[in-house]
Structures are given as structure tokens and as C-alpha cells.
Amino acid sequence: MKKSGEGSSLTLSVDERYKNWKSLIPVLYDWFANHNLVWPSLSCRFLRDASFHVRGVLLTDGSMPNTLIIVNCEVVKPRVAAAEHISEFNEEARSPFVKKYKTLIHPGEVNRIRELPQNNNIVATHTDSPDVLIWDLEAQPNRHPVIGASESIPDVILTGHTENATEFALAMSPAEPFVISGGRDNNVVLWSIQDAITSLGLGKSGVSSFARKESLRLGPRGVFEGHDAAVEDVQFCPSSVLEFCSVGDDSCLILWDARSGNAPIVKVEKAHDDDLHCVDWNTHDTNLILTGSADNTVRIFDRRNLTAGGVGSPIYKFEGHNAPILSIQWCPDIASVFASGAEDGFLNIWDYDKVGNDKETTRAKARPAPPGLFFQHGGHRDKIVDFHWNPAEPWTIASISDDVASTGGGGTLQICVVDAQIWRISDLIYRPEEEVIAELTKFKEHLTKCGPSETSKSSD
């Protein structure tokens, strides 16, 4: 139990940190939008056309329905937003850049959303049941979330887990319309939804299940057993629909190949020193797999170094968070860059290529920082439960936090452009140093030339 005053000192510390971060927004970001949510949200996704993104909103109040909300988001072009506009936002207001497009009333909690890369109108959701739900967003009718409203009807229900699916273990293949899920039954379950897409006309504004009054139920292509505890996250190999990996509360990283049966191909025992929470597979180099854990670290494994006997060490361990890692994702544009979100409220952006770089080592000695860390987003007051790189707009990220504990409110959706919350970094941060110095020098010379002239005009 907390002692009296313990919580307030923590809140003060968070507030001070947040205030310092907010003062730096014009320097760190090219664009920033903060969107306050009344209720907690656990997942957010950009859709590939970048015209809007999806977020799953988990409503914990039983008097209100759980909802899946699609919003249109206007992502401002680089170097357009004025500094005062992106820094002077109301933390308790909803962003004018984010506008609701459609609402679905979800059967149960919305714990995770994943979109089908081949057709972003088709998404999968994890809920508080053994089933995975498939939705055709375009065909589903817009619903008004009022007390007593009937639930939206999923287009397809994927069955196969014997116990509830874990909150976050869900993925859709970039190669073909396949889905994998992890559960509290310690299993990984694989489905093909191609037949359902064809027969129902999903993603083509076909007849939705709302008109049919029922969902198509689809059994698994395979059930894979190898974990000794709940499976916390799963991910497909980017180049193969039949290869995938999973991590769990047994601290194991497991690689699977459906062509070789239902047993693990490689099982890395003790991949971390605690439960594993998340995993991602590099789309540029399919040998590299990223893992995040309750031991506060992110690790990179090279599958060429892993053996069937489970022997294998990470090629690098990243230490920069002081709380469990909840989400990780490789950058879609640069092979060596990835981001991690944690319970400490920070979203860190790392560059593996900077590890061991002589220039970076010199900088680190001047100002100590974890190797490889080159940007830290501090715009959330509490744990970051999900984030997503925009696949169409470089260096743009949407991130979600659960602010109930720190503020007593719901959640916060931030969108920014890391140039290089919705948000984007300033390109002066991630571009080559020589290039940035040259641009700033040119700008300084321009100001020097303009200075006397402008002063003269003012005097006249």
C-alpha cells in the first residue's frame, strides 16, 4: 500500500518532466497533434493510404459500449506547421486534426487492432474472449454508441483458442491473408482468411454481416504448441506466410514453420531475464528479430545465430527504459531504426547502426545516453500501451497512453512527425550532421545579411 503523499510526489515529478518536454516541442517536432480521449484506449493503427488511422478504444465503464473508432487525420506536410501552433495545445481537448469517421460497437473489449496489409479495409481485433474478430471497415455500418445499443456484427469470427486470447498477441501477414494469435492456452493459432474474403467479398464494399445478421465462423489452419505460459505477442516473417515467431511469459522466443509441423523450429530459452511482452520482425533484413521484456530491455536476435537446441544470444541489448517494455516496432523506412514504448511513459527511438560508432561514442561521453538512443518522446504522462509508425508518411508516429493512473482521465492519442503523438520529429534531428550544419550555417548567413537592412527599414 502507498504511504500518504507518495502518489503526489510521483505526480509532481511527472508534471515537471512533462512541462520541460512541452517547452521543447518547437525544437523537437516538425508537427504535433494531441487528442484527449474520455476513455482508455489500448491500440492505434495508421491505415496504409494515410488518409485515416484506426484506434481501438477500450471503455471500462459498463454503462457505455466498447467501441472501435475510425478517424480521419490530417497529417500536415513537413515544415508547414508554425512552432506556436504545435506547442500551444490544450491537453484536455480533442485535436482539430482528428475527426471521427465511423464507429463500430465492439463485442467486448478492444485490446488490439491489426490491419491486413493487402487491404486496409479489413482488420482483426482481439477481445476478452478466445475468438479473433475480422471486420470489413468500409462495409460495416456506422453506429451510435448509446447505452443499450446492439453490438456490431463481425464479418468473420476466427475460432481455435481453448482459453481467452491474450490482449496483444495478434498479427496479419504482409505476404498473404493469414492471421496468427497467441492465447492464455499457451498456443499460437494460424488461420487463412482468403476463402472468407473471396466468398464474402470483404474489402470490396460487399454485403456486410450486418445485412446477413450473422458472422462466418472459421476454424484454424494450425495450432502450435511450445510455450509453457501465456503467449504475449506474435509476428509473421515478412517474406513467408508460413514462418512466424512468438514470445511469452515463459521468457522464451520461439520460431515456427508451418511446413514442418506444429512443433517449434527454434526455442530460445531465457531470451530475457523476465516475461517477454512484444516481438517484431525486420522487414528490410529478415534475419533480425526484435524483442521487448518486463526486464526493461530491448534485444535484437539474428536467427542465423540461433540453433534448434535453443542456444542463442542477442547480438545487442538496448537499455534505456526504467520500466517494462510494452510495444516495439521496426521503422518501415530505415532498416536499422526501431522504436520502443514502455510503462515509464517514454517512447524511445533507436538506431542500431549508431551502436559502436566512434562519433556517437564521443557524444555519449560528453552527454551520457544509452548507446543507440537518438530520440526520446516524452509527451505521455503514463505508460505507452501502443504506437504505430505511419507506413506512408516517413518519421510520423501515432502513440497511445493509458493516463488513468496519473491524471484520473482516459487515454491520450498523440500524433507527431519525428522528423525524422499523432507526431513527426524535426528533420534536423535525424538527418546527417554535416547536412544539418550546412543548412543552419546558410540560414545564419541569411539572417546576418538581412539584419542590418531590416534594422534600417525599422529606423526609417
Coordinates of C-alpha atoms in Angstrom, one line a residue:
M1 CA 0.0 0.0 0.0
K2 CA 1.2 3.5 -0.8
K3 CA 2.1 5.8 2.0
S4 CA 0.4 9.1 2.3
G5 CA 2.0 11.7 -0.1
E6 CA 3.8 9.0 -2.1
G7 CA 1.4 9.4 -5.1
S8 CA 1.5 13.2 -5.1
S9 CA 5.3 13.3 -5.2
L10 CA 5.2 10.9 -8.2
T11 CA 2.6 13.1 -9.9
L12 CA 4.7 16.2 -9.3
S13 CA 7.8 14.6 -10.8
V14 CA 5.8 13.5 -13.9
D15 CA 4.3 17.0 -14.2
E16 CA 7.7 18.6 -14.1
R17 CA 9.1 16.3 -16.7
Y18 CA 6.1 16.9 -18.9
K19 CA 6.4 20.7 -18.6
N20 CA 10.1 20.5 -19.6
W21 CA 9.2 18.3 -22.6
K22 CA 6.4 20.6 -23.7
S23 CA 8.7 23.6 -23.8
L24 CA 10.9 21.8 -26.3
I25 CA 8.1 20.8 -28.8
P26 CA 9.0 23.5 -31.4
V27 CA 12.6 22.3 -31.4
L28 CA 12.0 18.5 -31.4
Y29 CA 8.9 18.2 -33.7
D30 CA 8.0 19.3 -37.2
W31 CA 4.3 18.6 -36.4
F32 CA 2.4 17.6 -33.3
A33 CA -1.3 16.8 -32.5
N34 CA -2.6 15.8 -29.1
H35 CA -6.0 14.2 -28.9
N36 CA -7.5 13.6 -25.5
L37 CA -9.7 10.6 -25.1
V38 CA -12.5 10.3 -22.4
W39 CA -12.0 6.6 -22.1
P40 CA -8.9 4.4 -22.0
S41 CA -7.6 3.1 -25.4
L42 CA -5.3 0.2 -25.9
S43 CA -4.5 0.2 -29.6
C44 CA -3.9 2.6 -32.6
R45 CA -3.1 2.0 -36.2
F46 CA -2.4 4.0 -39.3
L47 CA -4.1 2.7 -42.4
R48 CA -1.8 2.5 -45.4
D49 CA -3.4 5.2 -47.5
A50 CA -2.6 7.6 -44.6
S51 CA -5.9 9.3 -45.1
F52 CA -7.1 8.0 -41.7
H53 CA -6.0 5.6 -39.0
V54 CA -7.9 3.3 -36.7
R55 CA -7.8 3.2 -33.0
G56 CA -9.5 0.7 -30.7
V57 CA -11.0 2.4 -27.7
L58 CA -11.4 0.3 -24.6
L59 CA -14.3 1.6 -22.5
T60 CA -14.1 0.3 -19.0
D61 CA -17.4 1.8 -17.8
G62 CA -20.1 -0.9 -18.1
S63 CA -22.8 1.7 -18.8
M64 CA -21.1 2.5 -22.2
P65 CA -20.4 0.2 -25.1
N66 CA -16.9 -0.8 -26.2
T67 CA -16.2 0.8 -29.5
L68 CA -13.8 0.6 -32.5
I69 CA -13.4 4.1 -33.9
I70 CA -12.1 5.1 -37.3
V71 CA -11.0 8.7 -37.6
N72 CA -9.7 10.9 -40.4
C73 CA -6.4 12.5 -39.5
E74 CA -4.9 15.4 -41.4
V75 CA -1.2 15.0 -41.4
V76 CA 0.4 18.4 -42.1
K77 CA 3.2 18.5 -44.7
P78 CA 6.8 18.8 -43.4
R79 CA 8.0 22.3 -42.5
V80 CA 4.5 23.8 -42.7
A81 CA 3.3 23.9 -39.1
A82 CA 4.2 27.1 -37.1
A83 CA 6.1 26.5 -33.9
E84 CA 3.5 28.3 -31.8
H85 CA 0.7 26.2 -33.2
I86 CA 2.2 22.8 -32.3
S87 CA 3.3 23.9 -28.8
E88 CA 0.2 25.7 -27.7
F89 CA -2.2 22.8 -27.5
N90 CA -4.9 22.2 -24.8
E91 CA -4.0 18.9 -23.1
E92 CA -7.6 18.2 -22.2
A93 CA -9.1 19.0 -25.6
R94 CA -9.5 17.0 -28.8
S95 CA -7.3 17.8 -31.7
P96 CA -8.9 19.6 -34.7
F97 CA -6.7 17.4 -36.9
V98 CA -8.5 14.3 -35.8
K99 CA -12.2 13.9 -36.9
K100 CA -14.4 10.8 -36.3
Y101 CA -15.3 9.0 -39.5
K102 CA -17.1 5.8 -38.3
T103 CA -17.8 4.0 -35.1
L104 CA -18.4 0.2 -34.6
I105 CA -19.8 -1.1 -31.3
H106 CA -17.4 -3.9 -30.4
P107 CA -18.4 -7.2 -28.7
G108 CA -16.2 -6.9 -25.6
E109 CA -13.0 -5.0 -25.0
V110 CA -10.9 -3.8 -27.9
N111 CA -7.4 -4.9 -26.8
R112 CA -5.5 -5.0 -30.1
I113 CA -6.1 -4.0 -33.8
R114 CA -4.2 -5.2 -36.8
E115 CA -4.8 -4.3 -40.4
L116 CA -4.5 -6.6 -43.4
P117 CA -1.5 -5.2 -45.4
Q118 CA -3.1 -6.3 -48.7
N119 CA -6.3 -4.4 -48.0
N120 CA -6.5 -2.0 -45.0
N121 CA -10.3 -2.1 -45.0
I122 CA -10.0 -5.5 -43.4
V123 CA -8.8 -5.5 -39.8
A124 CA -8.6 -8.1 -37.0
T125 CA -9.3 -7.3 -33.3
H126 CA -8.5 -9.1 -30.1
T127 CA -11.1 -9.0 -27.4
D128 CA -11.7 -10.6 -23.9
S129 CA -12.7 -14.0 -25.4
P130 CA -11.0 -16.9 -27.2
D131 CA -12.1 -15.6 -30.6
V132 CA -10.4 -13.2 -33.0
L133 CA -12.8 -10.9 -34.9
I134 CA -12.4 -9.9 -38.6
W135 CA -14.1 -6.6 -39.8
D136 CA -14.7 -5.1 -43.2
L137 CA -14.5 -1.4 -42.1
E138 CA -15.9 0.0 -45.3
A139 CA -18.9 -2.3 -45.4
Q140 CA -19.7 -2.1 -41.7
P141 CA -22.5 0.5 -40.9
N142 CA -21.7 3.5 -38.7
R143 CA -23.2 3.0 -35.2
H144 CA -24.1 5.5 -32.5
P145 CA -22.6 4.3 -29.1
V146 CA -25.5 4.8 -26.7
I147 CA -26.5 2.7 -23.7
G148 CA -28.4 -0.4 -24.7
A149 CA -27.3 -0.3 -28.4
S150 CA -26.8 -3.6 -30.1
E151 CA -23.3 -4.7 -31.0
S152 CA -21.9 -4.6 -34.5
I153 CA -21.7 -8.0 -36.1
P154 CA -18.2 -9.1 -37.1
D155 CA -17.8 -10.3 -40.7
V156 CA -15.8 -13.4 -39.6
I157 CA -15.1 -15.0 -36.2
L158 CA -11.9 -17.0 -36.0
T159 CA -12.0 -19.9 -33.6
G160 CA -9.3 -22.1 -32.3
H161 CA -8.1 -20.9 -28.8
T162 CA -9.3 -23.0 -25.9
E163 CA -8.9 -20.1 -23.5
N164 CA -9.1 -16.3 -23.9
A165 CA -6.7 -14.8 -26.3
T166 CA -4.0 -12.7 -24.7
E167 CA -4.5 -8.9 -25.1
F168 CA -1.8 -8.1 -27.6
A169 CA -0.7 -11.3 -29.4
L170 CA -2.2 -10.7 -32.9
A171 CA -0.6 -10.3 -36.4
M172 CA -1.6 -10.3 -40.0
S173 CA 0.8 -11.5 -42.7
P174 CA 2.3 -9.0 -45.2
A175 CA 2.6 -11.8 -47.8
E176 CA -0.9 -13.3 -47.9
P177 CA -4.2 -13.0 -45.9
F178 CA -3.2 -15.1 -42.9
V179 CA -3.7 -14.3 -39.2
I180 CA -1.9 -15.5 -36.1
S181 CA -2.9 -15.1 -32.5
G182 CA -1.5 -16.1 -29.1
G183 CA -3.5 -17.1 -26.1
R184 CA -3.7 -17.9 -22.5
D185 CA -3.9 -21.6 -23.5
N186 CA -0.1 -21.2 -24.3
N187 CA -0.8 -21.8 -28.0
V188 CA -0.2 -20.0 -31.3
V189 CA -3.1 -20.3 -33.7
L190 CA -2.9 -19.8 -37.5
W191 CA -5.8 -19.0 -39.9
S192 CA -6.1 -18.3 -43.6
I193 CA -8.9 -15.8 -44.3
Q194 CA -8.5 -15.9 -48.1
D195 CA -11.6 -18.1 -48.7
A196 CA -13.7 -15.8 -46.4
I197 CA -12.5 -12.7 -48.2
T198 CA -13.5 -14.2 -51.6
S199 CA -16.8 -15.7 -50.6
L200 CA -18.0 -12.6 -48.6
G201 CA -16.5 -10.0 -50.9
L202 CA -14.7 -8.4 -48.0
G203 CA -12.8 -5.2 -48.7
K204 CA -14.8 -4.5 -51.8
S205 CA -17.8 -2.8 -50.3
G206 CA -19.6 -6.1 -50.4
V207 CA -22.6 -7.1 -48.3
S208 CA -21.7 -6.8 -44.6
S209 CA -22.6 -9.2 -41.9
F210 CA -24.9 -6.6 -40.6
A211 CA -27.2 -7.4 -43.5
R212 CA -26.7 -11.2 -43.0
K213 CA -27.4 -10.9 -39.3
E214 CA -24.7 -13.5 -38.6
S215 CA -20.9 -13.9 -38.8
L216 CA -19.0 -16.6 -40.7
R217 CA -17.1 -18.8 -38.3
L218 CA -13.7 -20.1 -39.4
G219 CA -11.5 -22.7 -37.8
P220 CA -7.7 -22.7 -37.7
R221 CA -5.2 -23.8 -40.3
G222 CA -2.9 -25.0 -37.4
V223 CA -2.5 -24.9 -33.7
F224 CA 1.2 -24.6 -32.5
E225 CA 2.3 -25.8 -29.0
G226 CA 5.6 -25.0 -27.5
H227 CA 5.2 -22.3 -24.8
D228 CA 4.8 -23.1 -21.1
A229 CA 2.9 -19.9 -20.3
A230 CA 0.7 -17.3 -22.0
V231 CA 1.8 -16.1 -25.4
E232 CA 2.2 -12.3 -25.2
D233 CA 3.0 -11.4 -28.8
V234 CA 3.3 -12.9 -32.3
Q235 CA 4.7 -11.8 -35.6
F236 CA 5.0 -13.1 -39.2
C237 CA 8.2 -13.3 -41.1
P238 CA 7.8 -10.5 -43.8
S239 CA 8.8 -12.8 -46.6
S240 CA 6.9 -16.0 -45.7
V241 CA 3.3 -16.6 -44.6
L242 CA 4.2 -19.9 -43.1
E243 CA 7.1 -18.7 -40.9
F244 CA 6.4 -16.7 -37.7
C245 CA 7.6 -16.1 -34.2
S246 CA 6.2 -15.7 -30.7
V247 CA 7.2 -14.6 -27.2
G248 CA 5.6 -15.3 -23.9
D249 CA 5.5 -15.2 -20.1
D250 CA 7.9 -18.2 -20.1
S251 CA 10.7 -15.8 -21.2
C252 CA 11.0 -17.8 -24.5
L253 CA 11.4 -16.6 -28.1
I254 CA 10.1 -19.3 -30.5
L255 CA 10.4 -19.6 -34.3
W256 CA 7.8 -21.6 -36.1
D257 CA 7.5 -23.0 -39.7
A258 CA 4.0 -24.4 -40.5
R259 CA 5.6 -26.6 -43.3
S260 CA 7.5 -28.5 -40.6
G261 CA 4.6 -29.4 -38.3
N262 CA 3.2 -27.9 -35.1
A263 CA 6.4 -28.0 -33.0
P264 CA 8.9 -25.2 -32.6
I265 CA 11.8 -24.9 -35.2
V266 CA 13.9 -22.9 -32.6
K267 CA 13.0 -22.3 -29.0
V268 CA 15.3 -19.8 -27.3
E269 CA 15.0 -20.4 -23.6
K270 CA 15.6 -17.4 -21.3
A271 CA 15.7 -14.9 -24.2
H272 CA 15.3 -12.3 -21.5
D273 CA 15.5 -12.2 -17.7
D274 CA 11.7 -11.8 -17.3
D275 CA 8.5 -12.2 -19.2
L276 CA 8.6 -11.2 -22.9
H277 CA 5.9 -8.7 -23.9
C278 CA 6.5 -7.9 -27.6
V279 CA 8.3 -9.0 -30.7
D280 CA 8.8 -7.6 -34.2
W281 CA 10.5 -8.9 -37.4
N282 CA 12.6 -6.6 -39.5
T283 CA 11.0 -6.1 -43.0
H284 CA 14.3 -5.0 -44.5
D285 CA 16.5 -7.7 -43.1
T286 CA 14.5 -10.8 -42.2
N287 CA 17.4 -12.2 -40.1
L288 CA 16.8 -9.7 -37.4
I289 CA 14.1 -10.1 -34.7
L290 CA 13.4 -7.5 -32.0
T291 CA 12.1 -8.4 -28.5
G292 CA 10.9 -6.4 -25.5
S293 CA 10.6 -7.5 -22.0
A294 CA 9.5 -6.9 -18.4
D295 CA 13.3 -6.7 -17.6
N296 CA 13.2 -3.2 -19.1
T297 CA 15.4 -4.1 -22.1
V298 CA 15.0 -4.5 -25.9
R299 CA 17.1 -7.1 -27.6
I300 CA 18.0 -7.9 -31.2
F301 CA 18.4 -11.6 -32.2
D302 CA 19.9 -12.8 -35.5
R303 CA 18.1 -16.0 -36.4
R304 CA 21.2 -17.3 -38.2
N305 CA 22.8 -17.5 -34.8
L306 CA 20.0 -19.5 -33.2
T307 CA 20.1 -23.3 -33.1
A308 CA 17.3 -25.9 -32.8
G309 CA 18.6 -26.6 -29.3
G310 CA 17.6 -23.1 -28.2
V311 CA 21.2 -21.9 -27.9
G312 CA 21.5 -18.2 -29.0
S313 CA 22.4 -14.9 -27.5
P314 CA 21.1 -11.5 -28.7
I315 CA 23.5 -9.5 -30.9
Y316 CA 22.8 -6.4 -28.8
K317 CA 20.8 -5.4 -25.7
F318 CA 19.4 -1.9 -25.5
E319 CA 19.0 -0.4 -22.1
G320 CA 17.2 3.0 -21.9
H321 CA 13.9 2.4 -20.2
N322 CA 13.4 2.1 -16.4
A323 CA 10.1 0.1 -16.7
P324 CA 8.7 -2.9 -18.6
I325 CA 8.7 -2.6 -22.4
L326 CA 5.1 -2.9 -23.8
S327 CA 5.5 -2.3 -27.5
I328 CA 8.2 -2.3 -30.1
Q329 CA 8.3 -1.8 -33.9
W330 CA 10.9 -1.5 -36.6
C331 CA 10.8 1.6 -38.7
P332 CA 9.3 0.9 -42.1
D333 CA 11.7 3.2 -43.9
I334 CA 15.1 2.6 -42.4
A335 CA 16.4 -1.0 -41.6
S336 CA 18.4 -0.1 -38.5
V337 CA 15.9 2.2 -36.8
F338 CA 13.2 1.0 -34.3
A339 CA 11.1 2.4 -31.5
S340 CA 10.0 1.1 -28.1
G341 CA 7.2 2.2 -25.7
A342 CA 7.2 1.3 -22.0
E343 CA 5.5 1.7 -18.7
D344 CA 7.8 4.6 -17.9
G345 CA 5.8 6.8 -20.3
F346 CA 8.7 7.2 -22.8
L347 CA 8.7 6.2 -26.5
N348 CA 12.4 5.8 -27.4
I349 CA 13.7 5.8 -31.0
W350 CA 16.9 3.8 -31.5
D351 CA 19.4 3.3 -34.4
Y352 CA 21.3 0.1 -34.2
D353 CA 23.9 1.4 -36.7
K354 CA 24.9 4.1 -34.2
V355 CA 25.9 1.5 -31.6
G356 CA 29.7 1.5 -31.5
N357 CA 30.0 4.4 -33.9
D358 CA 33.1 6.5 -32.8
K359 CA 31.3 9.8 -33.3
E360 CA 28.3 8.6 -31.3
T361 CA 30.6 7.3 -28.5
T362 CA 32.3 10.7 -28.3
R363 CA 28.9 12.4 -28.0
A364 CA 27.8 9.9 -25.3
K365 CA 30.9 10.7 -23.2
A366 CA 30.0 14.4 -23.4
R367 CA 26.4 13.8 -22.6
P368 CA 25.7 10.2 -21.3
A369 CA 23.0 8.4 -23.1
P370 CA 22.3 4.7 -23.8
P371 CA 24.1 3.5 -26.9
G372 CA 21.9 3.7 -30.0
L373 CA 19.3 6.0 -28.5
F374 CA 18.9 9.2 -30.6
F375 CA 15.3 10.4 -29.7
Q376 CA 13.1 10.2 -26.7
H377 CA 9.4 11.2 -26.9
G378 CA 8.2 12.4 -23.5
G379 CA 4.7 13.6 -24.3
H380 CA 2.8 11.0 -22.3
R381 CA 2.3 11.1 -18.6
D382 CA 1.8 7.4 -18.1
K383 CA 2.6 4.0 -19.8
I384 CA 2.5 3.8 -23.6
V385 CA 0.3 0.9 -24.5
D386 CA 0.7 1.1 -28.2
F387 CA 2.2 3.1 -31.1
H388 CA 2.5 2.8 -34.9
W389 CA 4.8 4.2 -37.5
N390 CA 2.9 5.7 -40.4
P391 CA 3.8 3.5 -43.4
A392 CA 3.1 6.3 -45.9
E393 CA 4.5 9.3 -44.1
P394 CA 8.1 8.9 -43.0
W395 CA 9.1 9.6 -39.4
T396 CA 5.4 10.0 -38.4
I397 CA 4.1 8.1 -35.3
A398 CA 0.8 7.7 -33.6
S399 CA 1.1 6.7 -29.9
I400 CA -1.4 5.8 -27.2
S401 CA -1.1 6.1 -23.4
D402 CA -3.2 5.0 -20.5
D403 CA -3.4 8.1 -18.3
V404 CA -5.9 6.8 -15.8
A405 CA -3.3 6.3 -13.0
S406 CA -1.6 9.7 -13.4
T407 CA -4.4 12.0 -14.3
G408 CA -7.6 10.3 -13.4
G409 CA -8.7 10.6 -17.1
G410 CA -9.0 8.3 -20.0
G411 CA -6.2 8.0 -22.6
T412 CA -4.2 10.3 -24.8
L413 CA -3.7 9.8 -28.6
Q414 CA -0.7 11.7 -29.8
I415 CA 0.4 12.1 -33.4
C416 CA 3.7 13.7 -34.3
V417 CA 6.3 13.7 -37.0
V418 CA 9.7 12.7 -35.6
D419 CA 11.5 14.5 -38.4
A420 CA 12.9 12.3 -38.9
Q421 CA 1.9 11.9 -30.8
I422 CA -0.1 11.9 -33.9
W423 CA 3.6 13.3 -34.2
R424 CA 6.7 13.8 -36.5
I425 CA 10.3 14.5 -35.4
S426 CA 12.1 17.6 -36.8
D427 CA 14.3 16.5 -39.7
L428 CA 17.2 18.5 -38.1
I429 CA 17.4 15.6 -35.6
Y430 CA 17.7 12.5 -37.9
R431 CA 19.4 13.9 -41.0
P432 CA 23.2 13.6 -41.4
E433 CA 25.1 16.1 -39.1
E434 CA 27.1 17.7 -42.0
E435 CA 23.9 18.3 -43.9
V436 CA 22.2 19.9 -41.0
I437 CA 25.2 22.1 -40.1
A438 CA 25.4 23.3 -43.7
E439 CA 21.7 24.3 -43.7
L440 CA 21.9 26.1 -40.4
T441 CA 25.1 27.9 -41.5
K442 CA 23.3 29.1 -44.6
F443 CA 20.3 30.2 -42.6
K444 CA 22.6 32.1 -40.2
E445 CA 24.3 33.9 -43.1
H446 CA 20.9 34.8 -44.4
L447 CA 19.9 36.3 -41.1
T448 CA 23.2 38.2 -40.9
K449 CA 22.7 39.7 -44.3
C450 CA 19.0 40.6 -43.6
G451 CA 19.7 42.0 -40.1
P452 CA 21.2 45.5 -40.9
S453 CA 18.7 46.0 -43.8
E454 CA 15.7 45.2 -41.7
T455 CA 17.1 47.4 -38.9
S456 CA 17.5 50.3 -41.3
K457 CA 13.9 49.9 -42.5
S458 CA 12.6 49.9 -39.0
S459 CA 14.6 53.1 -38.3
D460 CA 13.0 54.8 -41.3

